[in-house]
Short mmCIF file of C-alpha atoms in Angstrom, two decimals:
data_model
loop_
_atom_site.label_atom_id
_atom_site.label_comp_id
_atom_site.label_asym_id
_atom_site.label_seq_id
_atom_site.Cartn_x
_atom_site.Cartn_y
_atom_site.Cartn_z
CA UNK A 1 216.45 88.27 157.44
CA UNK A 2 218.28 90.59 155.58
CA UNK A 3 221.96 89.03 155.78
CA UNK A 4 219.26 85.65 154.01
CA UNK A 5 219.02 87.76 151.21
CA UNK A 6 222.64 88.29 151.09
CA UNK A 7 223.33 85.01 149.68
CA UNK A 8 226.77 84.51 147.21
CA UNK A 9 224.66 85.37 144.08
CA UNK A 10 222.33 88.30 144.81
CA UNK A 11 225.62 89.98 146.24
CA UNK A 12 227.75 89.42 143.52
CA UNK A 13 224.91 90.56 141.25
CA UNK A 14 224.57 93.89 143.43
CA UNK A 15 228.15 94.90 143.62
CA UNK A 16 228.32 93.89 139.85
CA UNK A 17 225.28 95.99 138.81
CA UNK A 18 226.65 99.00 141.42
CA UNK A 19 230.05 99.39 139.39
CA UNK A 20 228.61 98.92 135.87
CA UNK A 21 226.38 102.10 136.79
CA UNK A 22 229.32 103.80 138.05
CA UNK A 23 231.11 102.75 134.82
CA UNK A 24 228.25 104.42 132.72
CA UNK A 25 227.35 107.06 134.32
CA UNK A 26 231.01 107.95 134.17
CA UNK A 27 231.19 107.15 130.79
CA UNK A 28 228.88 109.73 129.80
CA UNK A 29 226.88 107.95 127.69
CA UNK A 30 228.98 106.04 125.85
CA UNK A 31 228.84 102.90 127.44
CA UNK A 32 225.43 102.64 126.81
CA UNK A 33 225.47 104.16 122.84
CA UNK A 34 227.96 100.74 122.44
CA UNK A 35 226.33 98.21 124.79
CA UNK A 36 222.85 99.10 124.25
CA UNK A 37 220.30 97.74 122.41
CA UNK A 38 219.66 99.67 119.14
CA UNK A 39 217.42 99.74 116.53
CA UNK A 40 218.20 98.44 112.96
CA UNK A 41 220.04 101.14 110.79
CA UNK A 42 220.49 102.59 113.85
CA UNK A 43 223.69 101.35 115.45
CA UNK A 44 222.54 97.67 116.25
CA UNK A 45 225.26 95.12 116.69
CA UNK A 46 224.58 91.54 117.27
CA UNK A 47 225.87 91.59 120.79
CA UNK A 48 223.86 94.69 122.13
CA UNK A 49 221.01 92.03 122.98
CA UNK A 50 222.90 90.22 125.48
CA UNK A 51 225.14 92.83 126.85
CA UNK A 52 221.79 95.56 127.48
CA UNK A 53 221.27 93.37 129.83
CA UNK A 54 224.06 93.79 131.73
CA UNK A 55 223.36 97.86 132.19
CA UNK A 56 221.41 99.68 134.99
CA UNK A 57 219.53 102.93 134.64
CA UNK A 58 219.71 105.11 133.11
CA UNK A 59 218.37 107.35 135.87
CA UNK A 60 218.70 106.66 139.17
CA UNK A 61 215.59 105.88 140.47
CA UNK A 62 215.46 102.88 138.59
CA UNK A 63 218.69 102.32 139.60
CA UNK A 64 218.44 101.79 142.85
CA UNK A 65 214.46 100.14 142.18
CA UNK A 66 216.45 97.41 140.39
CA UNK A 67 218.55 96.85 143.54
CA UNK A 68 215.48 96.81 146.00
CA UNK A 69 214.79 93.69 143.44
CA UNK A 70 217.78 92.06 143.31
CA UNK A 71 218.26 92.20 146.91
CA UNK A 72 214.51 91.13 147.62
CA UNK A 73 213.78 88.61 145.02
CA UNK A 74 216.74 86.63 143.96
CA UNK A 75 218.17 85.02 147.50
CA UNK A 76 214.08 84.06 147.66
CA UNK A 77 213.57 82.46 143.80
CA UNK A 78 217.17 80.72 144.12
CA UNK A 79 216.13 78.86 147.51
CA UNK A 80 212.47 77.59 146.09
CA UNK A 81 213.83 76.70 142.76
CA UNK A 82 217.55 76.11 143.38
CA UNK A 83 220.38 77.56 141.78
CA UNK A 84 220.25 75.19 138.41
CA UNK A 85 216.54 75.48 137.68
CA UNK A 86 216.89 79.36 138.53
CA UNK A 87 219.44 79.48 135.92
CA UNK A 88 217.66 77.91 133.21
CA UNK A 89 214.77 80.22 133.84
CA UNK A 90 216.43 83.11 133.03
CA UNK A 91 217.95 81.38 129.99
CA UNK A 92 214.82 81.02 129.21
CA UNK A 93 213.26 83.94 129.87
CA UNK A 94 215.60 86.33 128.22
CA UNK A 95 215.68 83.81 125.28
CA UNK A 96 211.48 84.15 124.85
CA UNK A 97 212.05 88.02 125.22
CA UNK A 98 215.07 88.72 122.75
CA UNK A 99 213.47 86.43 120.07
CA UNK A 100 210.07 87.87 120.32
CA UNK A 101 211.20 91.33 120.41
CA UNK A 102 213.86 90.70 117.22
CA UNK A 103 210.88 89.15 115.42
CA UNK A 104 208.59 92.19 116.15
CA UNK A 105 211.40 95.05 115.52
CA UNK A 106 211.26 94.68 111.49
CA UNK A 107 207.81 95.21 111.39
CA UNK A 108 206.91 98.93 112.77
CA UNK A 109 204.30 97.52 115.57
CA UNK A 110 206.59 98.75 117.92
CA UNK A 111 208.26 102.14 118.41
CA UNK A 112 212.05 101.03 119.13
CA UNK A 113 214.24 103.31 121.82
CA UNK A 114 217.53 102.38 122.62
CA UNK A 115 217.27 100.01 125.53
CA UNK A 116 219.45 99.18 128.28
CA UNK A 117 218.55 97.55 131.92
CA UNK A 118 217.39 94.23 133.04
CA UNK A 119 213.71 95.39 134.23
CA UNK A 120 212.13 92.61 131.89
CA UNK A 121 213.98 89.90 133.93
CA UNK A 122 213.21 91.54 137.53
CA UNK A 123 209.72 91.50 136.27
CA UNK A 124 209.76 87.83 135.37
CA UNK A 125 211.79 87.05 138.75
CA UNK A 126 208.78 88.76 140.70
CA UNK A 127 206.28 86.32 138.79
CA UNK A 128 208.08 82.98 139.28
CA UNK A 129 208.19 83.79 143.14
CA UNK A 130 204.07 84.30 142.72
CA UNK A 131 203.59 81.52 140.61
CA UNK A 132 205.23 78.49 142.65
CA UNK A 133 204.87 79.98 146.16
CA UNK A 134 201.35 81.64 145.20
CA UNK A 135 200.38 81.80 149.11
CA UNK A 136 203.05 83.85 149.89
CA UNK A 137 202.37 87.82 151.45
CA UNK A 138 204.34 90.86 149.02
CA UNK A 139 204.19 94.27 150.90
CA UNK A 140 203.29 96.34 148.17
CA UNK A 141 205.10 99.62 148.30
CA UNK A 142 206.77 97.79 151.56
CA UNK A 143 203.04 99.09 153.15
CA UNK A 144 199.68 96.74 151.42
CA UNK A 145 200.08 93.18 151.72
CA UNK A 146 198.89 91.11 148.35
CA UNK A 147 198.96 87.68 148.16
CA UNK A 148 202.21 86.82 145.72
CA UNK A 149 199.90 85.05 142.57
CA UNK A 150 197.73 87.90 142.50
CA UNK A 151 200.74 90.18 142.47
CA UNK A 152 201.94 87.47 139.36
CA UNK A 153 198.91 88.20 137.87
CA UNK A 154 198.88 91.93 138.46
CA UNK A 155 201.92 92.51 137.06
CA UNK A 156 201.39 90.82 133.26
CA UNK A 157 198.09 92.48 133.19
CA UNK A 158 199.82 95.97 134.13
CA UNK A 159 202.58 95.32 131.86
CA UNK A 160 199.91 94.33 129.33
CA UNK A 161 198.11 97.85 129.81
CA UNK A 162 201.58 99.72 129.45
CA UNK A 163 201.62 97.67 125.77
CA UNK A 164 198.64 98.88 124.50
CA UNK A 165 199.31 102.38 126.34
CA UNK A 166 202.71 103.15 124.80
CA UNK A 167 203.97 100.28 121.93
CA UNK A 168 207.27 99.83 122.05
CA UNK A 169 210.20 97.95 122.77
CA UNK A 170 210.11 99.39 126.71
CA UNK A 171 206.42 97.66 127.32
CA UNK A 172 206.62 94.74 125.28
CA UNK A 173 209.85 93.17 126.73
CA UNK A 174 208.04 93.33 130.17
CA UNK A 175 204.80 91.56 128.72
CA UNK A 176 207.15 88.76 126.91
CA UNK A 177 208.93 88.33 129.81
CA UNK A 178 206.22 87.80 132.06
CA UNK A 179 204.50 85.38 129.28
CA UNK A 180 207.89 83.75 129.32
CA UNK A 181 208.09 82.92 133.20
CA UNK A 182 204.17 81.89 132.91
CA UNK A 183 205.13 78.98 130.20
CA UNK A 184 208.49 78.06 132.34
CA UNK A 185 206.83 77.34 135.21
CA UNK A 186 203.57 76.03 133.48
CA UNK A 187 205.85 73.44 131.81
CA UNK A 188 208.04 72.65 135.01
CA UNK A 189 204.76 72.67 137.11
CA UNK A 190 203.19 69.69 135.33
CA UNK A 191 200.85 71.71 133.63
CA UNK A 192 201.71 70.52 129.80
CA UNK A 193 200.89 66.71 131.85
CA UNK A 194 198.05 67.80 133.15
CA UNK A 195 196.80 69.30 130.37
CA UNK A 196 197.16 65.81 128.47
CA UNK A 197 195.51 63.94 131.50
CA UNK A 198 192.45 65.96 131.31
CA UNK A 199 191.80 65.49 127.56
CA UNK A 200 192.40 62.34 127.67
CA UNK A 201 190.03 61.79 130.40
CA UNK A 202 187.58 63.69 128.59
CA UNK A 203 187.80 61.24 125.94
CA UNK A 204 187.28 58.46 127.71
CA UNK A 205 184.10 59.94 129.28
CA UNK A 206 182.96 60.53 125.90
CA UNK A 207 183.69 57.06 124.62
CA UNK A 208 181.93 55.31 127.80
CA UNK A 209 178.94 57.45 127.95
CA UNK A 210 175.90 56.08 129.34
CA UNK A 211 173.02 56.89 126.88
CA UNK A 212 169.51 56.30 127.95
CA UNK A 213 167.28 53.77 125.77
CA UNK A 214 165.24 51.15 126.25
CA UNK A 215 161.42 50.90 125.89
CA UNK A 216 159.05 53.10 127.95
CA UNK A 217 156.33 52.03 129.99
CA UNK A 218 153.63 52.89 127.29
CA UNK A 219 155.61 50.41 124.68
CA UNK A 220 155.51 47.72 127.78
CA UNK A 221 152.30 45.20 126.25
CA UNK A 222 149.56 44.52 128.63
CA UNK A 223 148.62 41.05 129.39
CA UNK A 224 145.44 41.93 130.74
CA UNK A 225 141.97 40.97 129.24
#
């Protein structure tokens, strides 16, 4: 089981995450004050939203939490969806979380802290598993077994309390990434098909409905004398 999870990919992406923390927390902060994703006016360059990503931390518990999820999650995700489609979800996922947070960071709904770590995408990696193999059994705190949609579920709505909690950058990149892995796999799912199905069934159940009419037996004449 556990040399499954060691596929090409999530090991690369574990040694790779192990010596960029080493590289930061060497660095003493600086790494992170170049890399990381600032505010603007305050030291934002146009590459910090793509190369945050690529940092771990900053402390180590969530460190080594991001690990446990790379380890856990991404060997699982890459065999249900395959390596391509798992691709293009991320794309997509960091692309609905970078754009929605940009749009929001101009207009003060949102308390902005310097941001580095790939949480938001972990998050969204944890939903896909739940939403396309829903049946599935996560130990919760490796101890409480929850069915894997309800964790799905769980997680946007407790990323969703966090938001109104605390609004900031931190809590709203977890509920746009979770919204963006909902519409991925919505769309890839059929669900945008299904959608139109329905309605247009509904239509045609409109069109064709059977109204009653007719007379009633007191308009019927009587032929009786």
């Amino acid at each position: 089981m556990l040399q499954q999870n060691l596929t090409p990919l999530s090991r690369n992406l574990l040694i790779g995450s192990f010596i960029i923390y080493a590289i930061q927390l060497a660095s003493r902060g600086l790494i992170d004050a170049a890399l990381g994703w600032h505010g603007f006016g305050s030291g934002f360059f146009p590459w910090q939203p793509i190369t945050s990503f690529f940092l771990t931390g900053p402390d180590p518990r969530s460190a080594f939490a991001g690990w446990l999820g790379i380890f856990f999650f991404v060997a699982t995700v890459q065999r249900l969806l395959g390596l391509r489609k798992l691709g293009y979800a991320m794309l997509a996922i960091w692309a609905g979380t970078v754009v929605s947070t940009l749009a929001l960071q101009p207009t003060g709904l949102l308390q902005f802290i310097p941001y580095v770590g790939y949480e938001p995408l972990l998050l969204a990696l944890v939903c896909l598993f739940g939403f396309y193999f829903g049946n599935a059994q996560i130990l919760l705190m490796f101890v409480l077994p929850i069915q894997a949609i309800w964790f799905a579920w769980g997680s946007g709505l407790y990323a969703l309390l966090w938001l109104i909690y605390q609004p900031s950058n931190f809590t709203w990149m977890s509920v746009a990434a979770w919204l963006s892995a909902f519409v991925f796999q919505f769309v890839d799912q059929g669900g945008i098909r299904r959608f139109r199905v329905q309605r247009q069934r509904a239509q045609v159940e409109r069109r064709f409905a059977v109204h009653e009419g007719g007379r009633s037996p007191r308009d019927t004449p009587r032929w009786d004398n």
